Every structure is written in C-alpha cells, then in structure tokens.
Amino acid sequence: MKSGYEHDIAIIGIGLDVGSITNLNYYWKAICDKKDCIKEFPDNRKLDTDCFLARMGKDYRNAHYLQGAYLESIDEFDYKFFNISFNEAKTMDPNQRLMLQVAYRAVENAGYGGGLLDGTKTGVYIGYNPSIQVYASLLKNCKTDKEGSAFAGN
C-alpha cells in the first residue's frame, strides 16, 4: 500500500501535559495503574477565576466548578527561557505557553535539549487551531492594554 509520501517521518520525542502528568513515564504508569486523573478544580485557580468573574460583574460566590484533569503549575511559565518579554508572556494565549513548554519537553525527550540544536537547521512544526475568539473576548473583559501582543505569536 502506497502512502503517497516520499520520505519517512520519525517521531523521536514526546512531550505531554495530561492533568497532573507531565512525564511520559508517569503517563504510561497512570494508564497501567488505571489512575483517575480527574479531580476538583484547584483552590489556587479558583482565586484567579473569582477575581476575573468579579471584574466582569458576575457573582463569583455562586460559581460552580466542574471536576477535570486540570493542569498543574500553569503559572510557572519561564518566559525568559523562551526569550519572551514579561508583558507579552502575561497576555499571550495560555495554550501557546503550554505548547512551547511541551514542545521543548519533546525535544529534551528526544535527547536534544540543552542547546544541542543551536545553530542547526532544525524545525518544529505544530498544527494548532486556537480558540482566538474565546481568548479575545476574555481579554476584552479584562480591559487590558496588552491585547495586541496576546495574539502575535512567537
């Protein structure tokens, strides 16, 4: 059976964030152990959400939070590592920050971290369909002056 491709493609590294799991070995262990990664919405994130809802004029005291596979440490993005300004990182789409971190973990997983690819002709290609309309409406509700840098990408 011909695939139509003239060149082979090799997956040499994997990075992931699945709930509290950020490591491929832990991911496979969670699957083998049939671990349930669903949990309550983290209290520290409720504070941020409550603040956001209050700024929108909503009654946050009656907010109902669903259980889910919520990511840990979403507030620990190292913008300096990715050569991004603090102001740009603060307003860029959180999905883009996560994508950068996970893509770099995939490079590390492949054994090419620590600058081994510096100066090489290497590319990382990722397909992503952002929910820009949703994120844009959230930013407008925050009335930030940094909206323009939130969608530019890096």
PDB file of C-alpha atoms in Angstrom:
ATOM      1  CA  MET A   1       0.000   0.000   0.000  1.00  0.00           C
ATOM      2  CA  LYS A   2       1.467   3.357  -1.025  1.00  0.00           C
ATOM      3  CA  SER A   3       1.038   6.253   1.343  1.00  0.00           C
ATOM      4  CA  GLY A   4       1.862   8.994  -1.133  1.00  0.00           C
ATOM      5  CA  TYR A   5       4.839  10.136   0.932  1.00  0.00           C
ATOM      6  CA  GLU A   6       8.335  10.029  -0.498  1.00  0.00           C
ATOM      7  CA  HIS A   7      10.149  10.405   2.818  1.00  0.00           C
ATOM      8  CA  ASP A   8       9.842   8.626   6.116  1.00  0.00           C
ATOM      9  CA  ILE A   9       8.864  10.544   9.225  1.00  0.00           C
ATOM     10  CA  ALA A  10      10.299   9.643  12.620  1.00  0.00           C
ATOM     11  CA  ILE A  11       8.791  10.575  15.952  1.00  0.00           C
ATOM     12  CA  ILE A  12      11.865  10.866  18.140  1.00  0.00           C
ATOM     13  CA  GLY A  13      10.486  12.612  21.202  1.00  0.00           C
ATOM     14  CA  ILE A  14       7.242  13.081  23.059  1.00  0.00           C
ATOM     15  CA  GLY A  15       6.165  15.817  25.436  1.00  0.00           C
ATOM     16  CA  LEU A  16       2.830  15.985  27.194  1.00  0.00           C
ATOM     17  CA  ASP A  17       0.683  17.605  29.852  1.00  0.00           C
ATOM     18  CA  VAL A  18      -2.267  15.478  30.933  1.00  0.00           C
ATOM     19  CA  GLY A  19      -3.761  16.704  34.181  1.00  0.00           C
ATOM     20  CA  SER A  20      -1.055  16.358  36.808  1.00  0.00           C
ATOM     21  CA  ILE A  21       1.110  14.216  34.491  1.00  0.00           C
ATOM     22  CA  THR A  22       3.976  15.949  32.656  1.00  0.00           C
ATOM     23  CA  ASN A  23       6.252  12.990  32.061  1.00  0.00           C
ATOM     24  CA  LEU A  24       5.848  10.160  29.558  1.00  0.00           C
ATOM     25  CA  ASN A  25       6.861   7.501  32.089  1.00  0.00           C
ATOM     26  CA  TYR A  26       4.252   8.739  34.579  1.00  0.00           C
ATOM     27  CA  TYR A  27       1.709   8.813  31.757  1.00  0.00           C
ATOM     28  CA  TRP A  28       2.238   5.127  30.934  1.00  0.00           C
ATOM     29  CA  LYS A  29       2.273   4.265  34.654  1.00  0.00           C
ATOM     30  CA  ALA A  30      -1.047   6.077  35.145  1.00  0.00           C
ATOM     31  CA  ILE A  31      -2.534   4.091  32.267  1.00  0.00           C
ATOM     32  CA  CYS A  32      -1.204   0.772  33.584  1.00  0.00           C
ATOM     33  CA  ASP A  33      -2.368   1.581  37.128  1.00  0.00           C
ATOM     34  CA  LYS A  34      -5.745   2.798  35.776  1.00  0.00           C
ATOM     35  CA  LYS A  35      -5.203   6.046  37.655  1.00  0.00           C
ATOM     36  CA  ASP A  36      -8.067   8.515  37.618  1.00  0.00           C
ATOM     37  CA  CYS A  37      -6.615  11.943  36.832  1.00  0.00           C
ATOM     38  CA  ILE A  38      -9.954  13.718  37.329  1.00  0.00           C
ATOM     39  CA  LYS A  39     -10.039  15.962  40.388  1.00  0.00           C
ATOM     40  CA  GLU A  40     -11.647  19.050  41.828  1.00  0.00           C
ATOM     41  CA  PHE A  41     -10.790  22.459  40.382  1.00  0.00           C
ATOM     42  CA  PRO A  42      -7.678  23.622  42.318  1.00  0.00           C
ATOM     43  CA  ASP A  43      -8.322  26.192  45.061  1.00  0.00           C
ATOM     44  CA  ASN A  44      -5.421  28.405  43.953  1.00  0.00           C
ATOM     45  CA  ARG A  45      -7.005  28.684  40.497  1.00  0.00           C
ATOM     46  CA  LYS A  46     -10.416  29.463  41.983  1.00  0.00           C
ATOM     47  CA  LEU A  47      -8.903  32.662  43.392  1.00  0.00           C
ATOM     48  CA  ASP A  48      -7.875  33.775  39.891  1.00  0.00           C
ATOM     49  CA  THR A  49     -11.228  32.777  38.425  1.00  0.00           C
ATOM     50  CA  ASP A  50     -13.152  34.507  41.206  1.00  0.00           C
ATOM     51  CA  CYS A  51     -11.167  37.698  40.606  1.00  0.00           C
ATOM     52  CA  PHE A  52     -11.878  37.502  36.867  1.00  0.00           C
ATOM     53  CA  LEU A  53     -15.595  36.895  37.414  1.00  0.00           C
ATOM     54  CA  ALA A  54     -15.763  39.814  39.864  1.00  0.00           C
ATOM     55  CA  ARG A  55     -14.138  42.122  37.275  1.00  0.00           C
ATOM     56  CA  MET A  56     -16.839  41.039  34.823  1.00  0.00           C
ATOM     57  CA  GLY A  57     -19.517  41.935  37.381  1.00  0.00           C
ATOM     58  CA  LYS A  58     -20.512  38.289  37.949  1.00  0.00           C
ATOM     59  CA  ASP A  59     -21.333  36.783  41.331  1.00  0.00           C
ATOM     60  CA  TYR A  60     -18.311  34.517  41.833  1.00  0.00           C
ATOM     61  CA  ARG A  61     -19.556  33.301  45.237  1.00  0.00           C
ATOM     62  CA  ASN A  62     -22.080  31.063  43.487  1.00  0.00           C
ATOM     63  CA  ALA A  63     -19.674  29.787  40.808  1.00  0.00           C
ATOM     64  CA  HIS A  64     -19.841  26.046  40.212  1.00  0.00           C
ATOM     65  CA  TYR A  65     -16.546  24.398  39.279  1.00  0.00           C
ATOM     66  CA  LEU A  66     -16.512  21.107  37.428  1.00  0.00           C
ATOM     67  CA  GLN A  67     -14.113  18.267  38.046  1.00  0.00           C
ATOM     68  CA  GLY A  68     -11.498  17.707  35.353  1.00  0.00           C
ATOM     69  CA  ALA A  69      -7.935  16.734  34.525  1.00  0.00           C
ATOM     70  CA  TYR A  70      -6.635  20.176  35.452  1.00  0.00           C
ATOM     71  CA  LEU A  71      -3.042  21.022  34.642  1.00  0.00           C
ATOM     72  CA  GLU A  72      -0.644  21.720  37.482  1.00  0.00           C
ATOM     73  CA  SER A  73       1.714  24.696  37.655  1.00  0.00           C
ATOM     74  CA  ILE A  74       0.115  26.693  34.850  1.00  0.00           C
ATOM     75  CA  ASP A  75       1.515  29.825  36.485  1.00  0.00           C
ATOM     76  CA  GLU A  76       5.172  28.762  36.181  1.00  0.00           C
ATOM     77  CA  PHE A  77       5.881  29.655  32.539  1.00  0.00           C
ATOM     78  CA  ASP A  78       9.564  30.640  32.141  1.00  0.00           C
ATOM     79  CA  TYR A  79       9.206  33.493  29.661  1.00  0.00           C
ATOM     80  CA  LYS A  80      12.925  34.318  29.835  1.00  0.00           C
ATOM     81  CA  PHE A  81      13.846  30.796  28.731  1.00  0.00           C
ATOM     82  CA  PHE A  82      11.791  31.303  25.567  1.00  0.00           C
ATOM     83  CA  ASN A  83      13.161  34.835  25.072  1.00  0.00           C
ATOM     84  CA  ILE A  84       9.727  36.427  25.535  1.00  0.00           C
ATOM     85  CA  SER A  85       9.104  39.684  27.388  1.00  0.00           C
ATOM     86  CA  PHE A  86       7.180  39.582  30.641  1.00  0.00           C
ATOM     87  CA  ASN A  87       4.375  41.745  29.226  1.00  0.00           C
ATOM     88  CA  GLU A  88       3.974  39.580  26.144  1.00  0.00           C
ATOM     89  CA  ALA A  89       4.009  36.367  28.176  1.00  0.00           C
ATOM     90  CA  LYS A  90       1.440  37.779  30.589  1.00  0.00           C
ATOM     91  CA  THR A  91      -1.170  38.223  27.873  1.00  0.00           C
ATOM     92  CA  MET A  92      -0.324  35.533  25.326  1.00  0.00           C
ATOM     93  CA  ASP A  93      -2.797  32.706  24.912  1.00  0.00           C
ATOM     94  CA  PRO A  94      -2.175  30.157  27.704  1.00  0.00           C
ATOM     95  CA  ASN A  95      -2.404  27.390  25.107  1.00  0.00           C
ATOM     96  CA  GLN A  96       0.588  28.898  23.336  1.00  0.00           C
ATOM     97  CA  ARG A  97       2.623  28.966  26.554  1.00  0.00           C
ATOM     98  CA  LEU A  98       1.749  25.316  27.203  1.00  0.00           C
ATOM     99  CA  MET A  99       2.592  24.380  23.616  1.00  0.00           C
ATOM    100  CA  LEU A 100       6.055  25.937  23.905  1.00  0.00           C
ATOM    101  CA  GLN A 101       6.781  24.076  27.140  1.00  0.00           C
ATOM    102  CA  VAL A 102       5.527  20.713  25.894  1.00  0.00           C
ATOM    103  CA  ALA A 103       7.324  21.079  22.550  1.00  0.00           C
ATOM    104  CA  TYR A 104      10.583  21.754  24.364  1.00  0.00           C
ATOM    105  CA  ARG A 105       9.996  18.713  26.599  1.00  0.00           C
ATOM    106  CA  ALA A 106       9.590  16.628  23.430  1.00  0.00           C
ATOM    107  CA  VAL A 107      12.942  17.930  22.180  1.00  0.00           C
ATOM    108  CA  GLU A 108      14.508  17.068  25.550  1.00  0.00           C
ATOM    109  CA  ASN A 109      12.845  13.644  25.500  1.00  0.00           C
ATOM    110  CA  ALA A 110      14.471  13.032  22.124  1.00  0.00           C
ATOM    111  CA  GLY A 111      17.874  13.773  23.672  1.00  0.00           C
ATOM    112  CA  TYR A 112      18.416  17.166  22.027  1.00  0.00           C
ATOM    113  CA  GLY A 113      17.905  19.524  24.963  1.00  0.00           C
ATOM    114  CA  GLY A 114      20.472  21.840  26.495  1.00  0.00           C
ATOM    115  CA  GLY A 115      21.284  23.728  23.301  1.00  0.00           C
ATOM    116  CA  LEU A 116      22.349  20.725  21.214  1.00  0.00           C
ATOM    117  CA  LEU A 117      20.263  22.056  18.330  1.00  0.00           C
ATOM    118  CA  ASP A 118      21.596  25.615  18.494  1.00  0.00           C
ATOM    119  CA  GLY A 119      22.850  26.671  15.057  1.00  0.00           C
ATOM    120  CA  THR A 120      21.382  23.646  13.293  1.00  0.00           C
ATOM    121  CA  LYS A 121      18.799  23.577  10.520  1.00  0.00           C
ATOM    122  CA  THR A 122      16.093  22.094  12.712  1.00  0.00           C
ATOM    123  CA  GLY A 123      12.400  22.895  12.717  1.00  0.00           C
ATOM    124  CA  VAL A 124       9.497  22.029  14.933  1.00  0.00           C
ATOM    125  CA  TYR A 125       6.172  22.065  13.120  1.00  0.00           C
ATOM    126  CA  ILE A 126       2.950  22.088  15.054  1.00  0.00           C
ATOM    127  CA  GLY A 127      -0.607  22.315  13.828  1.00  0.00           C
ATOM    128  CA  TYR A 128      -2.938  24.174  16.151  1.00  0.00           C
ATOM    129  CA  ASN A 129      -6.382  25.664  15.800  1.00  0.00           C
ATOM    130  CA  PRO A 130      -6.530  28.315  18.512  1.00  0.00           C
ATOM    131  CA  SER A 131      -9.712  29.464  20.122  1.00  0.00           C
ATOM    132  CA  ILE A 132      -8.782  33.085  19.472  1.00  0.00           C
ATOM    133  CA  GLN A 133     -12.362  34.317  19.601  1.00  0.00           C
ATOM    134  CA  VAL A 134     -12.830  32.917  23.105  1.00  0.00           C
ATOM    135  CA  TYR A 135      -9.485  34.203  24.366  1.00  0.00           C
ATOM    136  CA  ALA A 136     -10.046  37.613  22.738  1.00  0.00           C
ATOM    137  CA  SER A 137     -13.402  38.006  24.469  1.00  0.00           C
ATOM    138  CA  LEU A 138     -11.806  37.080  27.803  1.00  0.00           C
ATOM    139  CA  LEU A 139      -9.102  39.712  27.317  1.00  0.00           C
ATOM    140  CA  LYS A 140     -11.643  42.371  26.385  1.00  0.00           C
ATOM    141  CA  ASN A 141     -13.475  41.641  29.619  1.00  0.00           C
ATOM    142  CA  CYS A 142     -10.207  42.230  31.477  1.00  0.00           C
ATOM    143  CA  LYS A 143      -9.787  45.614  29.763  1.00  0.00           C
ATOM    144  CA  THR A 144      -6.044  45.175  29.327  1.00  0.00           C
ATOM    145  CA  ASP A 145      -3.891  47.445  27.181  1.00  0.00           C
ATOM    146  CA  LYS A 146      -1.831  44.448  26.060  1.00  0.00           C
ATOM    147  CA  GLU A 147      -4.435  42.811  23.780  1.00  0.00           C
ATOM    148  CA  GLY A 148      -2.325  43.330  20.667  1.00  0.00           C
ATOM    149  CA  SER A 149       0.566  41.211  21.937  1.00  0.00           C
ATOM    150  CA  ALA A 150      -1.751  38.414  23.035  1.00  0.00           C
ATOM    151  CA  PHE A 151      -2.225  37.042  19.517  1.00  0.00           C
ATOM    152  CA  ALA A 152       1.002  37.829  17.714  1.00  0.00           C
ATOM    153  CA  GLY A 153       2.685  34.512  18.444  1.00  0.00           C
ATOM    154  CA  ASN A 154       6.377  33.799  18.779  1.00  0.00           C
TER     155      ASN A 154
END
